[in-house]
Coordinates of C-alpha atoms in Angstrom, one line a residue:
M3 CA 128.1 67.5 85.3
N4 CA 124.8 65.1 85.5
A5 CA 121.8 67.1 84.9
E6 CA 120.4 66.9 88.8
N7 CA 123.2 68.9 89.9
L8 CA 122.1 71.9 88.4
I9 CA 118.9 72.1 89.9
A10 CA 120.3 74.0 92.9
L11 CA 121.7 76.0 90.5
L12 CA 118.4 77.7 89.7
I13 CA 118.1 78.7 93.0
A14 CA 121.5 79.6 93.5
A15 CA 122.0 81.9 90.5
P16 CA 118.7 84.6 91.7
L17 CA 119.7 84.3 95.6
L18 CA 123.6 85.0 94.9
G19 CA 122.4 88.4 93.2
A20 CA 119.8 89.1 95.7
A21 CA 123.0 88.5 98.6
V22 CA 125.3 90.8 96.8
L23 CA 123.0 93.4 95.2
L24 CA 121.5 93.9 99.3
V25 CA 124.8 93.5 100.9
G26 CA 127.2 95.0 98.8
G27 CA 126.1 98.3 98.6
R28 CA 126.4 102.0 96.8
R29 CA 129.6 100.8 95.4
L30 CA 127.1 97.8 93.3
D31 CA 124.5 101.5 92.3
A32 CA 125.6 101.7 88.9
A33 CA 125.7 98.5 87.6
G34 CA 123.4 96.6 90.1
H35 CA 120.2 96.6 87.9
W36 CA 122.4 94.8 85.2
I37 CA 123.7 92.2 87.9
G38 CA 119.9 91.0 88.7
T39 CA 119.0 91.0 85.0
I40 CA 122.2 88.7 84.4
L41 CA 121.6 86.3 87.2
S42 CA 117.9 85.9 86.5
T43 CA 119.2 85.3 82.9
T44 CA 121.5 83.1 83.9
S45 CA 118.8 80.7 85.9
F46 CA 116.9 80.9 82.9
V47 CA 119.8 79.4 80.9
F48 CA 120.3 76.6 83.1
G49 CA 116.0 76.0 83.1
V50 CA 116.6 75.5 79.3
I51 CA 118.9 73.2 79.5
L52 CA 117.7 71.0 82.3
F53 CA 114.4 71.1 80.0
A54 CA 116.2 69.8 76.8
D55 CA 117.6 66.9 78.9
L56 CA 113.7 66.4 80.2
L57 CA 112.6 66.0 76.5
G58 CA 115.8 63.9 75.6
R59 CA 114.3 61.0 78.3
N60 CA 111.2 58.8 78.3
A61 CA 107.8 60.1 79.7
D62 CA 108.1 57.9 82.7
D63 CA 111.8 58.7 83.5
R64 CA 111.6 63.1 83.7
T65 CA 111.6 63.1 87.4
L66 CA 114.9 64.1 88.7
M67 CA 116.1 64.5 92.5
Q68 CA 118.6 66.1 94.1
H69 CA 119.1 66.1 97.7
L70 CA 120.9 68.7 99.1
Y71 CA 121.6 68.1 103.0
T72 CA 119.2 66.6 105.6
W73 CA 117.3 69.5 107.2
V74 CA 116.3 68.8 110.2
P75 CA 117.6 65.2 111.4
V76 CA 115.6 64.0 115.0
A77 CA 114.6 60.5 115.7
G78 CA 111.0 60.2 113.9
F79 CA 111.3 63.8 112.1
Q80 CA 113.4 64.2 109.3
A81 CA 113.5 67.3 107.4
D82 CA 115.4 67.0 103.7
V83 CA 116.4 70.0 101.5
T84 CA 115.4 68.1 98.4
F85 CA 114.5 69.3 94.9
R86 CA 112.5 67.6 92.5
L87 CA 112.0 68.6 88.8
D88 CA 109.6 66.9 87.3
Q89 CA 107.1 67.9 84.0
L90 CA 104.9 70.4 86.2
S91 CA 107.8 72.1 88.3
M92 CA 109.7 72.1 84.7
T93 CA 106.8 74.2 83.5
F94 CA 106.9 76.7 86.0
V95 CA 110.8 77.1 86.0
L96 CA 110.3 78.2 83.0
L97 CA 107.5 80.7 83.9
I98 CA 109.2 82.4 86.5
T99 CA 112.8 82.4 85.2
G100 CA 111.7 83.1 81.5
V101 CA 109.1 86.1 82.1
G102 CA 111.1 87.1 85.4
S103 CA 114.2 87.6 82.9
L104 CA 112.1 89.7 80.8
I105 CA 110.4 91.9 83.0
H106 CA 113.9 92.5 85.1
L107 CA 115.2 94.7 81.5
Y108 CA 112.3 96.2 81.5
S109 CA 112.6 97.3 84.8
V110 CA 116.1 98.5 84.0
G111 CA 114.1 101.6 82.0
Y112 CA 111.6 101.5 84.0
M113 CA 113.2 102.2 87.0
E114 CA 115.9 104.5 86.0
H115 CA 115.6 107.4 87.1
D116 CA 114.9 105.8 90.9
E117 CA 117.7 106.4 93.6
R118 CA 117.3 102.9 95.1
R119 CA 117.0 100.8 91.8
R120 CA 120.0 98.4 93.0
R121 CA 118.3 97.6 96.1
F122 CA 114.7 97.0 93.8
F123 CA 116.9 94.5 91.5
G124 CA 117.8 92.7 95.1
Y125 CA 114.4 92.6 95.7
L126 CA 113.3 90.8 92.2
N127 CA 116.1 88.6 92.5
L128 CA 115.0 87.2 96.0
F129 CA 111.5 87.2 95.1
L130 CA 113.0 84.6 91.8
A131 CA 114.5 82.5 94.2
A132 CA 111.7 81.9 97.0
M133 CA 109.4 81.4 94.2
L134 CA 111.7 78.5 92.5
L135 CA 111.9 76.9 95.8
L136 CA 108.7 77.0 96.2
V137 CA 107.8 74.8 92.6
L138 CA 111.1 73.3 93.4
A139 CA 110.9 71.6 96.8
D140 CA 110.3 68.1 97.2
N141 CA 108.3 68.3 100.5
Y142 CA 105.8 70.4 102.1
L143 CA 107.8 71.8 104.6
L144 CA 110.5 73.0 102.2
L145 CA 107.7 74.8 99.8
Y146 CA 106.7 76.2 103.1
V147 CA 109.7 78.0 103.3
G148 CA 109.8 79.3 99.6
W149 CA 105.5 79.9 100.3
E150 CA 106.9 82.1 103.1
G151 CA 110.0 83.8 101.3
V152 CA 107.3 84.9 98.2
G153 CA 105.3 86.5 101.3
L154 CA 108.2 88.2 102.1
A155 CA 109.5 89.4 98.8
S156 CA 106.4 90.8 97.7
Y157 CA 106.0 92.9 101.0
L158 CA 109.3 94.6 100.0
L159 CA 108.4 95.2 96.4
I160 CA 105.0 96.3 96.9
G161 CA 105.9 98.4 99.8
F162 CA 109.3 99.5 97.8
W163 CA 108.2 103.4 97.6
Q164 CA 107.2 103.2 101.1
H165 CA 107.4 106.8 101.8
K166 CA 104.3 106.6 100.1
P167 CA 101.6 105.7 103.0
S168 CA 99.3 104.2 100.7
A169 CA 102.8 102.3 99.3
A170 CA 103.2 100.9 103.1
T171 CA 99.8 99.9 103.9
A172 CA 99.0 97.7 101.2
A173 CA 102.2 96.0 101.6
K174 CA 101.1 95.8 105.1
K175 CA 97.7 94.4 104.2
A176 CA 99.2 92.2 101.4
F177 CA 101.5 90.6 104.1
L178 CA 98.9 90.2 106.7
V179 CA 96.4 88.8 104.6
N180 CA 98.8 86.5 103.6
R181 CA 99.1 85.4 107.1
V182 CA 95.8 83.7 107.4
G183 CA 96.2 81.5 104.6
D184 CA 99.7 80.6 105.2
M185 CA 98.4 79.4 109.0
G186 CA 96.3 77.3 106.8
L187 CA 99.3 75.9 105.1
S188 CA 101.1 75.1 108.5
I189 CA 98.3 73.8 109.9
A190 CA 98.0 71.1 107.0
I191 CA 101.6 69.7 107.4
M192 CA 101.0 69.1 110.9
L193 CA 97.8 67.3 109.8
M194 CA 99.8 65.4 107.3
F195 CA 102.6 64.6 109.0
T196 CA 100.4 63.3 112.2
T197 CA 98.7 61.6 109.7
F198 CA 101.2 60.1 107.5
G199 CA 104.6 60.4 109.6
T200 CA 106.1 62.5 106.5
F201 CA 105.5 65.1 104.9
A202 CA 107.3 64.4 101.6
F203 CA 105.3 64.6 98.5
G204 CA 106.2 61.2 97.4
P205 CA 104.7 59.1 100.5
V206 CA 102.0 61.3 101.2
L207 CA 100.7 61.7 97.4
S208 CA 100.8 57.8 97.0
H209 CA 99.3 56.8 100.1
V210 CA 96.3 59.4 100.7
T211 CA 94.0 56.1 100.8
D212 CA 95.5 54.8 104.2
A213 CA 94.1 58.1 105.5
S214 CA 90.2 58.6 106.5
E215 CA 87.9 61.0 104.2
G216 CA 87.5 63.9 107.1
R217 CA 91.1 63.6 107.7
L218 CA 91.8 64.2 103.5
T219 CA 88.8 66.8 103.7
A220 CA 90.5 68.9 106.2
I221 CA 93.9 68.7 104.8
G222 CA 92.3 70.0 101.8
L223 CA 90.1 72.8 102.5
L224 CA 93.5 74.1 104.7
L225 CA 95.6 73.6 101.9
L226 CA 92.8 75.9 99.5
L227 CA 93.0 78.8 102.3
A228 CA 96.5 78.8 102.0
A229 CA 95.9 79.2 97.6
C230 CA 93.3 81.6 98.5
G231 CA 95.5 84.1 100.7
K232 CA 98.7 83.9 97.7
S233 CA 96.4 83.9 94.5
A234 CA 93.8 86.4 95.9
Q235 CA 90.9 84.0 96.1
V236 CA 87.6 84.8 97.6
P237 CA 87.6 85.1 100.8
L238 CA 91.3 86.5 101.2
Q239 CA 90.8 88.5 97.8
S240 CA 91.2 91.6 99.2
W241 CA 95.1 92.5 99.2
L242 CA 95.1 92.5 95.3
G243 CA 93.9 95.3 94.3
D244 CA 95.8 98.0 96.8
A245 CA 98.5 96.1 95.9
M246 CA 98.8 97.6 92.5
E247 CA 100.8 100.7 95.0
G248 CA 103.9 99.1 94.0
P249 CA 106.3 99.8 90.7
T250 CA 104.4 98.5 87.3
P251 CA 107.0 95.5 87.3
V252 CA 106.0 93.9 90.5
S253 CA 102.6 93.8 89.8
A254 CA 103.5 92.4 86.2
L255 CA 105.5 89.5 87.7
I256 CA 104.4 89.2 90.9
H257 CA 100.8 89.3 90.6
A258 CA 100.4 87.9 87.2
A259 CA 102.7 85.8 86.2
T260 CA 104.4 83.8 89.3
M261 CA 103.0 84.4 92.6
V262 CA 99.5 84.4 92.4
T263 CA 99.7 81.1 91.0
A264 CA 101.8 79.7 93.7
G265 CA 98.0 78.3 95.0
V266 CA 97.2 77.0 91.4
Y267 CA 100.3 75.0 91.4
L268 CA 99.7 73.8 95.6
I269 CA 96.6 72.2 94.5
V270 CA 97.7 70.5 91.3
R271 CA 100.6 69.2 92.8
S272 CA 98.4 68.3 95.9
G273 CA 95.8 66.4 93.4
A274 CA 96.2 62.8 94.6
I275 CA 94.1 64.6 98.2
F276 CA 91.9 66.4 96.5
N277 CA 90.6 63.6 94.4
A278 CA 90.3 61.4 97.6
A279 CA 88.2 64.2 99.0
P280 CA 85.2 65.3 97.1
D281 CA 83.9 67.6 99.5
A282 CA 87.0 69.4 99.1
Q283 CA 87.6 69.5 95.6
L284 CA 83.6 71.0 95.1
V285 CA 84.5 73.6 97.5
V286 CA 87.3 74.1 94.9
T287 CA 85.4 74.6 92.5
V288 CA 82.7 77.2 94.2
V289 CA 85.7 79.3 95.4
G290 CA 87.1 79.2 91.8
A291 CA 83.7 80.3 89.8
V292 CA 82.8 82.9 92.5
T293 CA 86.0 84.4 92.1
L294 CA 86.5 84.5 88.4
L295 CA 82.9 86.7 88.7
F296 CA 83.8 88.8 91.5
G297 CA 87.4 89.8 89.4
A298 CA 85.6 90.4 86.2
I299 CA 82.9 92.7 87.5
V300 CA 85.8 94.8 90.0
G301 CA 87.3 95.3 86.8
C302 CA 84.2 96.3 84.8
A303 CA 84.2 99.7 87.1
K304 CA 88.1 100.3 87.5
D305 CA 89.4 103.6 86.2
D306 CA 92.6 103.5 87.0
I307 CA 94.2 100.9 84.5
K308 CA 96.7 98.7 87.2
K309 CA 93.4 98.2 89.4
A310 CA 91.3 97.1 86.3
L311 CA 94.1 94.8 85.2
A312 CA 94.3 93.2 88.8
G313 CA 90.6 92.5 88.9
S314 CA 91.1 90.8 85.6
T315 CA 93.5 88.5 87.2
M316 CA 91.7 87.8 90.4
S317 CA 89.2 86.4 87.6
Q318 CA 91.8 84.6 85.2
I319 CA 92.9 83.2 88.4
G320 CA 89.6 82.2 89.2
Y321 CA 89.3 80.3 85.9
M322 CA 92.8 78.5 86.7
V323 CA 91.4 77.6 90.8
L324 CA 88.0 76.2 89.0
A325 CA 90.2 74.0 86.6
A326 CA 92.4 72.4 89.0
G327 CA 88.8 71.9 91.3
L328 CA 88.0 69.9 88.5
G329 CA 90.5 67.0 89.2
P330 CA 92.0 65.0 86.0
I331 CA 89.2 66.7 84.1
G332 CA 91.3 70.2 84.6
Y333 CA 94.3 70.2 86.0
V334 CA 96.2 69.8 83.0
F335 CA 93.9 72.7 81.5
A336 CA 94.4 75.0 84.9
I337 CA 97.9 75.3 84.5
M338 CA 98.2 75.8 80.6
H339 CA 95.6 78.6 81.3
L340 CA 98.4 79.9 83.8
V341 CA 101.1 79.6 81.3
T342 CA 99.6 81.8 79.0
H343 CA 97.9 84.3 81.2
G344 CA 101.7 84.5 82.3
F345 CA 102.6 85.6 78.9
F346 CA 99.5 87.9 78.0
K347 CA 98.6 89.4 81.7
A348 CA 102.5 90.1 81.8
G349 CA 102.6 91.8 78.6
L350 CA 99.4 93.6 79.6
F351 CA 100.5 94.9 83.0
L352 CA 104.0 96.0 81.1
G353 CA 101.9 98.3 78.6
A354 CA 99.9 99.5 81.4
G355 CA 103.6 100.8 82.9
S356 CA 104.8 101.7 78.9
V357 CA 101.7 104.5 79.0
M358 CA 102.2 105.7 82.7
H359 CA 106.0 105.7 81.7
G360 CA 104.7 108.4 78.6
M361 CA 102.0 110.0 80.5
N362 CA 103.9 111.7 83.8
D363 CA 102.9 108.2 86.1
E364 CA 98.9 109.3 85.7
V365 CA 96.9 106.0 85.7
D366 CA 93.4 107.6 85.3
M367 CA 91.9 106.2 82.2
R368 CA 89.5 108.9 81.7
K369 CA 92.5 111.3 81.5
F370 CA 93.6 109.6 78.4
G371 CA 92.6 108.4 75.0
G372 CA 93.8 108.5 71.5
L373 CA 97.4 106.9 73.0
R374 CA 97.8 104.9 69.4
K375 CA 98.9 107.5 67.9
Y376 CA 101.8 108.7 70.2
M377 CA 102.9 104.9 71.7
P378 CA 102.6 102.7 68.8
V379 CA 104.3 99.5 69.8
T380 CA 102.5 99.5 73.1
F381 CA 99.2 99.8 71.5
I382 CA 100.1 97.0 69.1
T383 CA 101.7 94.8 71.8
F384 CA 98.9 95.4 74.6
G385 CA 96.1 94.8 71.7
L386 CA 97.7 91.2 71.1
G387 CA 97.8 90.8 75.0
Y388 CA 93.8 92.1 74.8
L389 CA 93.1 90.2 72.2
A390 CA 94.8 87.0 74.1
I391 CA 92.7 87.3 77.4
I392 CA 89.3 87.7 75.8
G393 CA 89.8 84.8 74.2
F394 CA 89.7 85.9 70.2
P395 CA 89.8 82.7 67.9
G396 CA 93.5 82.0 67.1
L397 CA 95.6 83.7 70.1
S398 CA 96.8 81.9 73.6
G399 CA 93.6 82.7 75.9
F400 CA 91.2 81.0 72.9
F401 CA 93.0 77.7 73.9
S402 CA 93.7 77.5 77.1
K403 CA 90.6 79.6 78.3
D404 CA 88.1 77.3 76.2
K405 CA 89.6 74.3 77.4
I406 CA 88.5 75.5 80.8
I407 CA 84.9 75.9 80.0
E408 CA 84.5 72.6 78.1
A409 CA 86.4 71.2 81.1
A410 CA 83.5 72.8 83.2
F411 CA 80.6 71.5 80.9
A412 CA 82.2 68.1 81.3
K413 CA 82.1 67.7 84.8
G414 CA 78.9 66.6 84.4
G415 CA 75.3 66.7 86.1
T416 CA 73.9 70.1 87.3
E417 CA 77.2 71.2 88.6
G418 CA 78.4 70.9 85.8
W419 CA 76.1 73.0 84.3
I420 CA 76.5 75.6 86.4
L421 CA 79.9 75.7 86.5
G422 CA 80.2 75.8 83.1
T423 CA 77.5 78.8 83.0
C424 CA 80.1 80.7 85.2
A425 CA 82.5 80.2 83.1
L426 CA 80.9 81.2 80.1
V427 CA 79.3 84.7 81.8
G428 CA 83.1 85.4 83.2
A429 CA 84.2 85.7 79.4
A430 CA 81.5 87.7 78.2
I431 CA 82.6 90.1 80.8
T432 CA 86.2 89.5 80.1
A433 CA 85.6 91.0 76.8
F434 CA 83.2 93.6 78.2
Y435 CA 85.8 95.4 80.9
M436 CA 89.4 94.6 78.2
T437 CA 87.4 96.2 75.1
R438 CA 86.6 99.5 77.8
V439 CA 90.1 99.3 78.9
M440 CA 91.4 99.5 75.0
L441 CA 88.8 101.9 74.3
M442 CA 89.4 104.7 76.9
T443 CA 93.3 104.1 76.5
F444 CA 94.0 104.1 72.9
F445 CA 90.9 105.3 70.9
G446 CA 89.4 108.3 70.6
E447 CA 90.1 112.0 71.6
K448 CA 92.9 113.4 73.8
R449 CA 91.9 113.6 77.2
W450 CA 94.5 114.9 79.3
Q451 CA 95.2 118.0 81.0
P452 CA 97.6 120.1 82.6
D453 CA 98.7 119.4 86.5
E454 CA 97.8 121.7 89.0
H455 CA 101.4 122.8 87.7
G456 CA 100.9 124.0 84.5
H457 CA 102.7 120.8 83.2
E458 CA 100.9 118.7 80.6
P459 CA 101.6 115.1 79.7
H460 CA 103.3 114.8 76.7
P461 CA 103.1 111.0 75.9
H462 CA 105.9 109.0 73.9
E463 CA 106.4 105.4 73.5
S464 CA 109.1 103.7 76.0
P465 CA 112.7 103.3 75.3
K466 CA 113.6 99.8 73.6
V467 CA 114.9 97.9 77.0
M468 CA 110.7 98.7 77.7
T469 CA 109.5 97.8 74.2
I470 CA 111.7 94.3 73.7
P471 CA 110.3 92.5 76.4
M472 CA 106.9 93.9 75.6
I473 CA 107.0 92.3 71.9
V474 CA 108.3 89.3 73.3
L475 CA 105.2 88.8 75.2
A476 CA 103.3 89.6 73.0
I477 CA 105.1 87.0 70.4
G478 CA 103.8 84.4 73.6
S479 CA 100.3 85.4 73.5
V480 CA 99.8 85.0 70.1
F481 CA 101.0 81.6 69.8
A482 CA 101.5 79.8 72.9
G483 CA 98.2 78.2 73.2
G484 CA 98.7 77.3 69.2
F485 CA 101.7 75.6 70.0
F486 CA 100.4 73.7 73.1
S487 CA 97.3 72.3 71.2
I488 CA 99.0 71.2 68.3
G489 CA 99.0 67.2 69.0
D490 CA 98.0 67.9 72.6
R491 CA 101.9 68.6 73.4
F492 CA 100.6 70.1 76.7
L493 CA 98.4 67.7 77.8
H494 CA 100.9 64.8 77.3
W495 CA 103.7 66.8 78.9
L496 CA 101.5 67.3 81.8
E497 CA 99.8 64.0 81.8
P498 CA 102.2 61.7 83.8
I499 CA 102.2 64.0 86.9
T500 CA 98.5 65.1 86.5
G501 CA 96.8 62.2 85.0
H502 CA 93.6 63.5 82.5
S503 CA 90.3 62.5 82.2
E504 CA 87.8 63.5 79.2
G505 CA 84.2 63.6 81.6
D506 CA 81.6 63.4 80.0
S507 CA 80.1 66.3 78.7
P508 CA 76.7 66.8 78.0
I509 CA 77.5 69.0 74.9
S510 CA 80.4 68.9 72.1
A511 CA 83.5 70.6 72.2
G512 CA 82.0 73.0 68.8
V513 CA 78.6 73.9 70.6
V514 CA 81.1 75.4 73.9
T515 CA 83.2 77.6 71.4
G516 CA 80.2 78.8 69.8
A517 CA 79.0 80.0 72.6
T518 CA 82.1 81.6 73.9
M519 CA 82.4 83.2 71.0
V520 CA 79.1 84.7 71.3
C521 CA 79.5 85.8 74.5
L522 CA 83.0 87.6 73.2
V523 CA 80.9 89.3 70.5
I524 CA 78.5 90.8 73.5
G525 CA 81.1 91.7 75.8
V526 CA 82.6 93.8 73.0
G527 CA 79.7 95.1 71.5
I528 CA 78.8 96.5 74.8
A529 CA 81.3 97.9 75.6
Y530 CA 82.0 99.7 72.0
L531 CA 78.6 101.0 72.4
Q532 CA 79.3 102.3 76.0
Y533 CA 82.8 103.5 75.4
G534 CA 83.4 103.8 71.5
R535 CA 80.5 105.7 69.9
R536 CA 80.5 107.8 73.4
P537 CA 82.4 110.4 74.8
V538 CA 84.1 109.4 77.9
P539 CA 83.2 111.6 80.8
A540 CA 86.3 113.4 82.5
V541 CA 84.3 112.4 86.0
A542 CA 82.6 109.0 86.2
P543 CA 79.2 108.7 86.7
R544 CA 77.4 108.2 89.6
G545 CA 76.3 104.7 88.5
S546 CA 73.9 102.1 89.7
L547 CA 74.1 100.5 92.9
L548 CA 75.9 97.6 91.2
T549 CA 78.4 99.7 89.6
R550 CA 79.0 101.5 92.7
A551 CA 79.2 98.9 94.9
A552 CA 82.3 97.2 92.3
R553 CA 84.1 100.5 92.3
R554 CA 84.7 99.6 95.9
D555 CA 85.9 96.1 95.2
L556 CA 82.1 95.1 95.8
L557 CA 82.8 96.3 99.3
Q558 CA 85.1 93.7 100.3
D559 CA 87.1 96.1 102.7
D560 CA 83.6 97.4 104.3
F561 CA 82.5 93.3 105.0
N562 CA 86.2 92.7 106.0
H563 CA 85.6 96.1 109.0
V564 CA 82.9 95.0 109.6
V565 CA 83.3 91.5 110.5
L566 CA 86.5 91.4 110.9
V567 CA 87.8 94.1 112.0
R568 CA 84.5 95.2 114.5
G569 CA 84.1 91.6 115.1
G570 CA 87.7 91.5 116.5
E571 CA 87.2 94.4 118.4
H572 CA 83.7 93.3 119.9
L573 CA 85.3 89.8 120.6
T574 CA 88.3 91.8 122.8
R575 CA 85.9 93.5 124.8
S576 CA 83.9 90.6 125.5
L577 CA 87.0 88.6 126.3
V578 CA 88.1 91.7 128.5
Y579 CA 84.9 91.9 130.1
V580 CA 84.8 87.7 130.8
D581 CA 88.5 88.5 132.3
H582 CA 87.1 91.3 134.5
T583 CA 83.9 89.9 135.8
L584 CA 84.4 86.2 136.2
V585 CA 88.3 85.5 136.0
D586 CA 89.3 88.4 138.1
G587 CA 86.2 88.1 140.2
V588 CA 86.8 84.5 141.4
V589 CA 90.4 85.6 141.9
N590 CA 89.5 88.8 144.1
G591 CA 86.6 87.3 145.5
T592 CA 88.3 84.5 147.1
A593 CA 91.2 86.5 148.0
A594 CA 88.5 88.7 150.2
G595 CA 86.9 85.8 151.4
F596 CA 90.1 84.4 152.7
G597 CA 91.0 87.9 153.9
G598 CA 87.7 88.6 155.8
L599 CA 87.8 85.2 157.8
S600 CA 91.3 86.0 158.4
G601 CA 90.2 89.3 160.1
R602 CA 87.7 87.7 161.9
L603 CA 90.0 84.9 163.5
R604 CA 92.3 87.8 164.1
K605 CA 90.2 89.1 166.7
L606 CA 90.3 85.7 168.8
Q607 CA 93.6 87.0 169.1
N608 CA 93.1 89.8 171.5
G609 CA 96.2 89.2 174.1
Y610 CA 94.1 88.9 177.5
A611 CA 94.9 85.6 179.1
R612 CA 91.4 85.3 180.8
S613 CA 90.1 84.9 177.3
Y614 CA 92.4 82.1 176.5
A615 CA 91.6 80.5 179.9
V616 CA 87.9 80.2 178.8
S617 CA 88.5 79.2 175.2
M618 CA 90.9 76.1 177.1
F619 CA 88.0 75.6 179.3
G620 CA 85.4 75.3 176.4
G621 CA 87.1 73.2 174.3
A622 CA 88.3 70.6 176.7
A623 CA 84.7 70.5 177.9
L624 CA 83.4 70.2 174.8
L625 CA 86.2 67.1 174.3
V626 CA 84.8 65.2 177.3
A627 CA 81.0 65.6 175.8
A628 CA 81.8 64.1 173.0
T629 CA 83.9 61.5 174.3
L630 CA 81.0 60.5 176.9
L631 CA 78.7 60.5 174.0
M632 CA 80.1 58.5 172.2
R633 CA 80.7 55.9 174.7
A634 CA 77.3 56.2 175.6
V635 CA 76.1 55.1 171.7

């Protein structure tokens, strides 16, 4: 079998699992979780086989195409179901299926006592299939199908425990906010078709010079809007924190390793468009810089361990979007950080789930403390993820995030200094909030108390089916970044697709690394002074104005309520007023005018013959007078 014929099987395996588990009924309850895990792993095995095939080819011969059928065969408009596997999509395939399979395995233990576990694994498989379709599509329209499939699956997974009003609300919020971004993608595809006559990657990206810069800027900004929705970037970031209401494996899969990275994939895949539209590219960097600081500040104030990690995810995706906005200087490093982040952030979320598993689903870090004694494997794996995300020398985050900071300075000029400084400040804040999470959870004295029923938590280590995936992800957190950096192998792997430019940095890489390490030490030191040397109060102090705002997600929901909800209400009332006064006024006024005129004309029809005779005589007299007047003239 040719390697090209295996591409569709990447999607078919989890899609089959979703169909079987969601349609098969209760008879599959006993084995449904293993069916989902096996089919997810099968997709990963196909991915490894295809990866080996690509490695055996020359760098310029690593694009495999598989055409399944013509989807829409209409004159002047043809949509094909064709898959493209190249270095970029292959990277995502391995991440999605590899980390996804580990999360499936973890979920076997985490969801053990859930009555709807089979359905949960069906949703997980459905999500994997949609995400794989998104990254393997060879045209924007097929990508859009995967994009919407990911939105549907995330809605089902976030609201899986729909008996909780908070989970049902969070699912609806994520779905609706993402619809705003999805409108951007759909309009961008329409503009592509009217501009290029197609929406296939090859023709569109190779003929960008045929379009005006204004048209490309519009397409780029619309694609960015779509990316902001899926990747929780400002201004469409409000859904991510609430999405933590879903089961923790959902947070690890969707909000750490896969779905939130879809926006980064879209920008990098569309790099030729952004390269030809510098204004749109600038907006991408601004969105990334603002979001990396926004998410980091929010993460500093959260006592809910999952929401603190959600703020961290928003911030780290901001780094990736910033790098993607730098163009050929940063494309490779955006994807590199995406992959390393997939390891350490998925590991951190699974570690948080392990802590919750041992603490009766408690998420308030103020009720933890000293858990390293009770959960040694969770402590070590979580700790390695912590060191990786703060950029500790030698671990994955050190190699990938530092490259983004270097690339930001390499942009050159005032823009480079501003972006690089934002990235450095973000590194310091990252070190602070992650050290805070580490200290409040695993160090100090125990702070948990009996619940309202008198039941005191008895923290314990999670079963092996949960700790083994955590260990594997921790290994990736330690070694992935260094492995990618040896001989710039990751750069050389992606460069044929993304291109690469060194830029013109005003400062050396060594100085950037030194500055990053200083920021790391400052962040860790402040967190240690505040949370390591002082007892953690059971109730959070009132704090400064910024702290109170950060606890409320920097008022993003308040802003949305005032600007969008209230604004929408006022707009609706204004339109109703215009409809009632102007539109209805014109319609009703016209009707009333004709009604009044007809009423007056009706009085002329009184039924008396003498009145009609007088009218006829008067009319005849007027006609005679008019005729005589015209002859005289």
